[in-house]
Amino acid sequence: MRSYSPDLTPPWKRSKPVPEVPAEPDLVVEEVSTGFCGAVIRCEKTAEGPTVTLEDRFGKHRVFPLVERGFMLEGQVVTLVRPTAGGPARPARTASGSVAVPGARARVARAGRIYVEGRHDAELVERVWGDDLRIEGVVVEYLEGIDDLPAIVAEFGPAADARLGVLVDHLVPGSKESRLAEQVTGEDVLIVGHPYIDVWQAVKPSSVGIPAWPAIPRGQDWKTGVCRELGWPENTGAAWQRILSAVRSYRDLEPALLGRVEELIDFVTEPGVD
């Protein structure tokens, strides 16, 4: 006969049960011991027990065991479990990885704005962050280059309740772009950039189906040179549509662009800024 051993742990010291959540693909969680935050890529059964692979916004993968109370979901400790066929539907996600808000109406546009250099930049930002921007009431406009950036910023008149964020191509030390950025950066103006010659390069080559973006010699039109090197028709408009159609979510973009766009959105939507 099995003996019974009562649990003498005081009630206030006993661990409270936490919710069990299926580790569905794209669910975003934080691992409690490391603070690593990412979206679920897959669950696997291993000799050491079930594991989950997470991908952070920079594309880095980490594998963690599915242990009790091992993760945080929207600020709450949870236990991730392997999903079962026919389980409850997971929350829908926007292309940027945010939780979609069903039926949410677009917010009235804020006084603040985000400026990008060209039409392709604007279309790419819309492709990935469009749903988020509408909910936040953030308008993105394109400038057709930044040679007149100081005058454009002065005309906009940034203020505490009308912040301005600007995304610049090829923002590297010593460049024309960096010198212009230094002239206008201020408390209510944030200039950020990526290192790519053109926003085309911010799309991962693997997403486009090419091994790498080709190096184009100085003096040649970069976009036309890319088309020529890849064996595409030398029609940059058609080439861009081909590239843009390959972008389905933030996973298709390079981290150097992802972080900068999210930084701008945070800047113009900071609490108290309207």
mmCIF file of N, CA, C and O in Angstrom, residues 19-24 27 40 43 50-52 66-68 71 78-84:
data_model
loop_
_atom_site.group_PDB
_atom_site.id
_atom_site.type_symbol
_atom_site.label_atom_id
_atom_site.label_comp_id
_atom_site.label_asym_id
_atom_site.label_seq_id
_atom_site.Cartn_x
_atom_site.Cartn_y
_atom_site.Cartn_z
ATOM 1 N N PRO A 19 -0.561 29.654 -16.857
ATOM 2 C CA PRO A 19 -1.235 29.166 -18.066
ATOM 3 C C PRO A 19 -0.291 28.362 -18.967
ATOM 4 O O PRO A 19 0.903 28.672 -19.056
ATOM 5 N N GLU A 20 -0.840 27.362 -19.595
ATOM 6 C CA GLU A 20 -0.108 26.640 -20.628
ATOM 7 C C GLU A 20 -0.536 27.203 -21.984
ATOM 8 O O GLU A 20 -1.729 27.305 -22.274
ATOM 9 N N VAL A 21 0.453 27.579 -22.786
ATOM 10 C CA VAL A 21 0.185 28.228 -24.067
ATOM 11 C C VAL A 21 0.838 27.422 -25.181
ATOM 12 O O VAL A 21 2.044 27.143 -25.112
ATOM 13 N N PRO A 22 0.088 27.020 -26.191
ATOM 14 C CA PRO A 22 0.698 26.309 -27.323
ATOM 15 C C PRO A 22 1.729 27.189 -28.024
ATOM 16 O O PRO A 22 1.471 28.373 -28.278
ATOM 17 N N ALA A 23 2.886 26.643 -28.312
ATOM 18 C CA ALA A 23 3.962 27.382 -28.981
ATOM 19 C C ALA A 23 3.702 27.404 -30.485
ATOM 20 O O ALA A 23 4.385 26.753 -31.273
ATOM 21 N N GLU A 24 2.695 28.164 -30.870
ATOM 22 C CA GLU A 24 2.317 28.261 -32.273
ATOM 23 C C GLU A 24 3.315 29.137 -33.028
ATOM 24 O O GLU A 24 3.867 30.086 -32.462
ATOM 25 N N LEU A 27 4.174 33.200 -32.582
ATOM 26 C CA LEU A 27 3.881 33.691 -31.238
ATOM 27 C C LEU A 27 5.149 34.333 -30.678
ATOM 28 O O LEU A 27 6.217 33.723 -30.692
ATOM 29 N N VAL A 40 8.172 32.412 -32.303
ATOM 30 C CA VAL A 40 8.332 30.959 -32.405
ATOM 31 C C VAL A 40 8.516 30.572 -33.868
ATOM 32 O O VAL A 40 7.720 30.970 -34.730
ATOM 33 N N CYS A 43 8.802 23.910 -33.056
ATOM 34 C CA CYS A 43 8.984 23.065 -31.879
ATOM 35 C C CYS A 43 9.509 21.716 -32.352
ATOM 36 O O CYS A 43 9.090 21.223 -33.408
ATOM 37 N N PRO A 50 11.387 18.236 -25.335
ATOM 38 C CA PRO A 50 10.905 19.153 -26.366
ATOM 39 C C PRO A 50 11.599 20.513 -26.280
ATOM 40 O O PRO A 50 11.910 21.006 -25.191
ATOM 41 N N THR A 51 11.834 21.122 -27.430
ATOM 42 C CA THR A 51 12.470 22.441 -27.495
ATOM 43 C C THR A 51 11.657 23.355 -28.396
ATOM 44 O O THR A 51 10.843 22.915 -29.205
ATOM 45 N N VAL A 52 11.925 24.650 -28.250
ATOM 46 C CA VAL A 52 11.312 25.646 -29.118
ATOM 47 C C VAL A 52 12.423 26.532 -29.670
ATOM 48 O O VAL A 52 13.366 26.883 -28.947
ATOM 49 N N LEU A 66 11.409 23.418 -23.492
ATOM 50 C CA LEU A 66 10.043 23.754 -23.081
ATOM 51 C C LEU A 66 9.861 23.329 -21.631
ATOM 52 O O LEU A 66 9.365 22.241 -21.329
ATOM 53 N N VAL A 67 10.287 24.218 -20.733
ATOM 54 C CA VAL A 67 10.197 23.919 -19.305
ATOM 55 C C VAL A 67 9.052 24.704 -18.681
ATOM 56 O O VAL A 67 8.591 25.716 -19.220
ATOM 57 N N GLU A 68 8.598 24.242 -17.533
ATOM 58 C CA GLU A 68 7.518 24.918 -16.823
ATOM 59 C C GLU A 68 7.941 26.322 -16.410
ATOM 60 O O GLU A 68 9.073 26.548 -15.985
ATOM 61 N N PHE A 71 8.705 31.025 -19.856
ATOM 62 C CA PHE A 71 8.582 32.129 -20.809
ATOM 63 C C PHE A 71 7.620 33.202 -20.293
ATOM 64 O O PHE A 71 6.801 32.946 -19.404
ATOM 65 N N VAL A 78 4.344 32.149 -18.406
ATOM 66 C CA VAL A 78 3.553 31.052 -18.953
ATOM 67 C C VAL A 78 4.437 29.825 -19.138
ATOM 68 O O VAL A 78 5.670 29.908 -19.100
ATOM 69 N N THR A 79 3.790 28.700 -19.362
ATOM 70 C CA THR A 79 4.478 27.470 -19.741
ATOM 71 C C THR A 79 4.129 27.178 -21.190
ATOM 72 O O THR A 79 2.961 26.997 -21.521
ATOM 73 N N LEU A 80 5.148 27.181 -22.042
ATOM 74 C CA LEU A 80 4.897 26.838 -23.444
ATOM 75 C C LEU A 80 4.818 25.329 -23.594
ATOM 76 O O LEU A 80 5.585 24.591 -22.976
ATOM 77 N N VAL A 81 3.889 24.885 -24.407
ATOM 78 C CA VAL A 81 3.740 23.461 -24.684
ATOM 79 C C VAL A 81 3.690 23.273 -26.197
ATOM 80 O O VAL A 81 3.365 24.204 -26.951
ATOM 81 N N ARG A 82 4.003 22.081 -26.641
ATOM 82 C CA ARG A 82 3.949 21.798 -28.066
ATOM 83 C C ARG A 82 2.507 21.918 -28.563
ATOM 84 O O ARG A 82 1.582 21.414 -27.919
ATOM 85 N N PRO A 83 2.307 22.588 -29.678
ATOM 86 C CA PRO A 83 0.934 22.734 -30.192
ATOM 87 C C PRO A 83 0.383 21.407 -30.677
ATOM 88 O O PRO A 83 1.134 20.519 -31.096
ATOM 89 N N THR A 84 -0.902 21.261 -30.578
ATOM 90 C CA THR A 84 -1.563 20.054 -31.059
ATOM 91 C C THR A 84 -2.390 20.379 -32.280
ATOM 92 O O THR A 84 -2.862 21.511 -32.449
#
